[in-house]
Amino acid sequence: AKVLLQVDGIEFAALADELIACWARARAVHVLGNGGSQANAAHAVLHLRGASVAAHDVMAEAAWLTAQANDHEYRTVGAAYLRTCGRAGDALLVISGSGNSRNVLEALETAGSRGIRRLGLLGFGGGQARALCDAALVLESRRYGPVEDAHSAVIHALADVVSEATFPTDLRGRA
């Protein structure tokens, strides 16, 4: 629970503003993570879609993912996905405990070269991913479990704020 005290309100607001702006542009949010962060990525997609944001789980298509990883190395999967499915004006939200996973970094680099906004939910002080993000909420904790738990709570809070912007007051809270 102590890691939740590390959530910076300004960083949180910047992420929420980016997600709302993506929705307002009628663009998609592509969400990427590994391991427990991938579970959080799928969770984020669920809640963003519930807030009427076009959201996609980069790692959801197992056949494509395993073919890409087998034929071209795992580090390329996020970047290859964005080259195929990402469009200028979209956003990439990376969720990473360490901020140093090679596939996450390559996806962020590709997003930047394609006009895709780069967002992060990061732990461990942000790692290398921090410098590649246009907006990021960074936790300093270096413990995966608490970071992943905090990211889950932040996802719920972001979805609530985004829902307030994307739904009229009388439609919120139906799901």
Coordinates of C-alpha atoms in Angstrom, one line a residue:
A1 CA 0.0 0.0 0.0
K2 CA 2.9 2.4 0.6
V3 CA 3.8 2.4 -3.1
L4 CA 0.4 4.1 -3.8
L5 CA 1.8 7.1 -1.9
Q6 CA 4.3 7.5 -4.7
V7 CA 1.6 8.3 -7.3
D8 CA 2.2 11.8 -8.5
G9 CA -1.0 13.7 -9.2
I10 CA 0.6 15.8 -12.0
E11 CA 1.8 12.6 -13.8
F12 CA -1.6 11.0 -13.2
A13 CA -3.4 14.0 -14.7
A14 CA -1.0 14.1 -17.7
L15 CA -1.8 10.4 -18.5
A16 CA -5.5 10.9 -18.1
D17 CA -5.3 14.0 -20.4
E18 CA -3.4 12.0 -23.0
L19 CA -6.0 9.2 -23.0
I20 CA -8.9 11.6 -23.2
A21 CA -7.2 13.5 -26.1
C22 CA -6.7 10.2 -27.9
W23 CA -10.4 9.4 -27.5
A24 CA -11.3 13.0 -28.7
R25 CA -9.2 12.4 -31.8
A26 CA -11.0 9.1 -32.4
R27 CA -7.7 7.3 -32.3
A28 CA -6.7 4.0 -30.6
V29 CA -4.7 3.2 -27.5
H30 CA -2.4 0.2 -27.9
V31 CA -1.4 -1.3 -24.5
L32 CA 1.7 -3.4 -24.0
G33 CA 3.3 -5.2 -21.0
N34 CA 5.1 -8.4 -20.0
G35 CA 4.2 -10.9 -17.4
G36 CA 2.2 -9.3 -14.5
S37 CA 2.4 -6.0 -16.4
Q38 CA 0.8 -7.8 -19.4
A39 CA -2.1 -8.9 -17.1
N40 CA -2.4 -5.2 -16.2
A41 CA -2.3 -4.3 -19.9
A42 CA -5.3 -6.6 -20.6
H43 CA -7.0 -5.1 -17.6
A44 CA -6.4 -1.6 -18.9
V45 CA -7.9 -2.5 -22.3
L46 CA -11.0 -3.8 -20.6
H47 CA -11.5 -0.6 -18.7
L48 CA -10.6 1.8 -21.5
R49 CA -13.1 0.1 -23.8
G50 CA -15.6 0.5 -21.0
A51 CA -14.9 4.2 -21.1
S52 CA -15.6 4.2 -24.9
V53 CA -11.9 4.4 -25.8
A54 CA -10.7 2.2 -28.8
A55 CA -8.2 0.1 -26.9
H56 CA -6.1 -2.9 -28.1
D57 CA -4.0 -5.4 -26.3
V58 CA -0.7 -5.7 -28.2
M59 CA -0.1 -9.2 -26.9
A60 CA -3.6 -10.7 -27.3
E61 CA -3.2 -12.5 -30.6
A62 CA -1.2 -15.6 -29.6
A63 CA -0.7 -17.0 -33.1
W64 CA 0.7 -13.8 -34.4
L65 CA 2.7 -13.1 -31.3
T66 CA 4.4 -16.5 -31.2
A67 CA 5.1 -16.4 -35.0
Q68 CA 6.7 -12.9 -34.6
A69 CA 8.7 -14.0 -31.6
N70 CA 9.9 -17.2 -33.2
D71 CA 10.7 -15.7 -36.6
H72 CA 12.1 -12.3 -35.5
E73 CA 12.9 -12.4 -31.8
Y74 CA 10.6 -11.5 -28.9
R75 CA 12.1 -8.0 -28.6
T76 CA 10.5 -7.1 -31.9
V77 CA 6.8 -8.0 -31.1
G78 CA 5.6 -4.6 -30.0
A79 CA 7.4 -2.6 -32.7
A80 CA 6.1 -5.0 -35.4
Y81 CA 2.6 -4.7 -34.1
L82 CA 2.8 -0.9 -34.2
R83 CA 4.2 -0.9 -37.7
T84 CA 1.1 -3.0 -38.8
C85 CA -1.7 -1.6 -36.6
G86 CA -0.5 1.8 -35.2
R87 CA -1.4 5.0 -36.8
A88 CA -0.2 8.6 -36.3
G89 CA -2.3 10.1 -33.5
D90 CA -2.8 6.8 -31.7
A91 CA -1.2 6.2 -28.3
L92 CA 0.9 3.4 -27.0
L93 CA 0.6 2.8 -23.3
V94 CA 3.4 0.7 -21.9
I95 CA 3.0 -0.9 -18.5
S96 CA 6.4 -2.1 -17.1
G97 CA 7.7 -2.9 -13.7
S98 CA 11.3 -2.1 -14.6
G99 CA 11.0 0.1 -17.7
N100 CA 13.9 -1.8 -19.2
S101 CA 12.3 -4.7 -21.2
R102 CA 13.8 -4.6 -24.7
N103 CA 10.4 -5.2 -26.4
V104 CA 8.9 -2.3 -24.5
L105 CA 11.8 0.0 -25.5
E106 CA 11.7 -1.0 -29.1
A107 CA 7.9 -0.4 -29.2
L108 CA 8.4 3.0 -27.7
E109 CA 11.1 3.9 -30.3
T110 CA 8.8 2.7 -33.1
A111 CA 5.9 4.7 -31.7
G112 CA 7.9 7.8 -31.6
S113 CA 9.0 7.4 -35.3
R114 CA 5.4 6.9 -36.4
G115 CA 3.7 9.9 -34.6
I116 CA 2.2 7.7 -31.9
R117 CA 2.0 9.3 -28.5
R118 CA 4.1 7.3 -25.9
L119 CA 2.6 6.8 -22.4
G120 CA 3.9 4.8 -19.5
L121 CA 2.9 3.3 -16.2
L122 CA 6.4 2.5 -14.9
G123 CA 8.1 1.2 -11.8
F124 CA 11.7 1.1 -10.6
G125 CA 12.1 4.8 -11.3
G126 CA 11.0 4.4 -14.9
G127 CA 14.1 2.7 -16.3
Q128 CA 15.1 3.5 -19.8
A129 CA 11.5 3.8 -20.9
R130 CA 11.0 7.0 -18.9
A131 CA 13.0 9.0 -21.3
L132 CA 11.1 7.6 -24.3
C133 CA 7.6 8.5 -22.9
D134 CA 5.7 11.7 -23.7
A135 CA 3.9 11.2 -20.4
A136 CA 4.5 8.7 -17.7
L137 CA 3.5 7.9 -14.1
V138 CA 6.6 6.6 -12.5
L139 CA 6.9 4.7 -9.2
E140 CA 10.2 4.5 -7.5
S141 CA 9.6 1.1 -5.9
R142 CA 11.9 -1.7 -7.0
R143 CA 9.5 -4.5 -5.9
Y144 CA 7.4 -6.0 -8.7
G145 CA 4.4 -7.1 -6.7
P146 CA 3.7 -3.7 -5.1
V147 CA 4.4 -1.9 -8.4
E148 CA 2.0 -4.2 -10.3
D149 CA -0.7 -3.7 -7.6
A150 CA -0.3 0.0 -7.7
H151 CA -0.5 0.0 -11.5
S152 CA -3.8 -1.9 -11.2
A153 CA -5.2 0.7 -8.9
V154 CA -4.0 3.5 -11.2
I155 CA -5.7 1.8 -14.1
H156 CA -9.0 1.8 -12.2
A157 CA -8.6 5.5 -11.4
L158 CA -7.6 6.4 -14.9
A159 CA -10.6 4.6 -16.3
D160 CA -12.9 6.5 -13.9
V161 CA -11.4 9.9 -14.9
V162 CA -11.6 9.0 -18.6
S163 CA -15.2 7.8 -18.2
E164 CA -16.1 11.1 -16.7
A165 CA -14.9 12.8 -19.9
T166 CA -16.3 10.3 -22.4
F167 CA -19.7 9.6 -21.0
P168 CA -22.6 11.9 -20.1
T169 CA -23.2 11.9 -16.3
D170 CA -26.4 9.8 -16.6
L171 CA -24.6 7.0 -18.4
R172 CA -21.7 6.4 -16.0
G173 CA -21.5 3.4 -13.8
R174 CA -23.6 1.0 -15.8
A175 CA -20.9 -1.7 -16.2

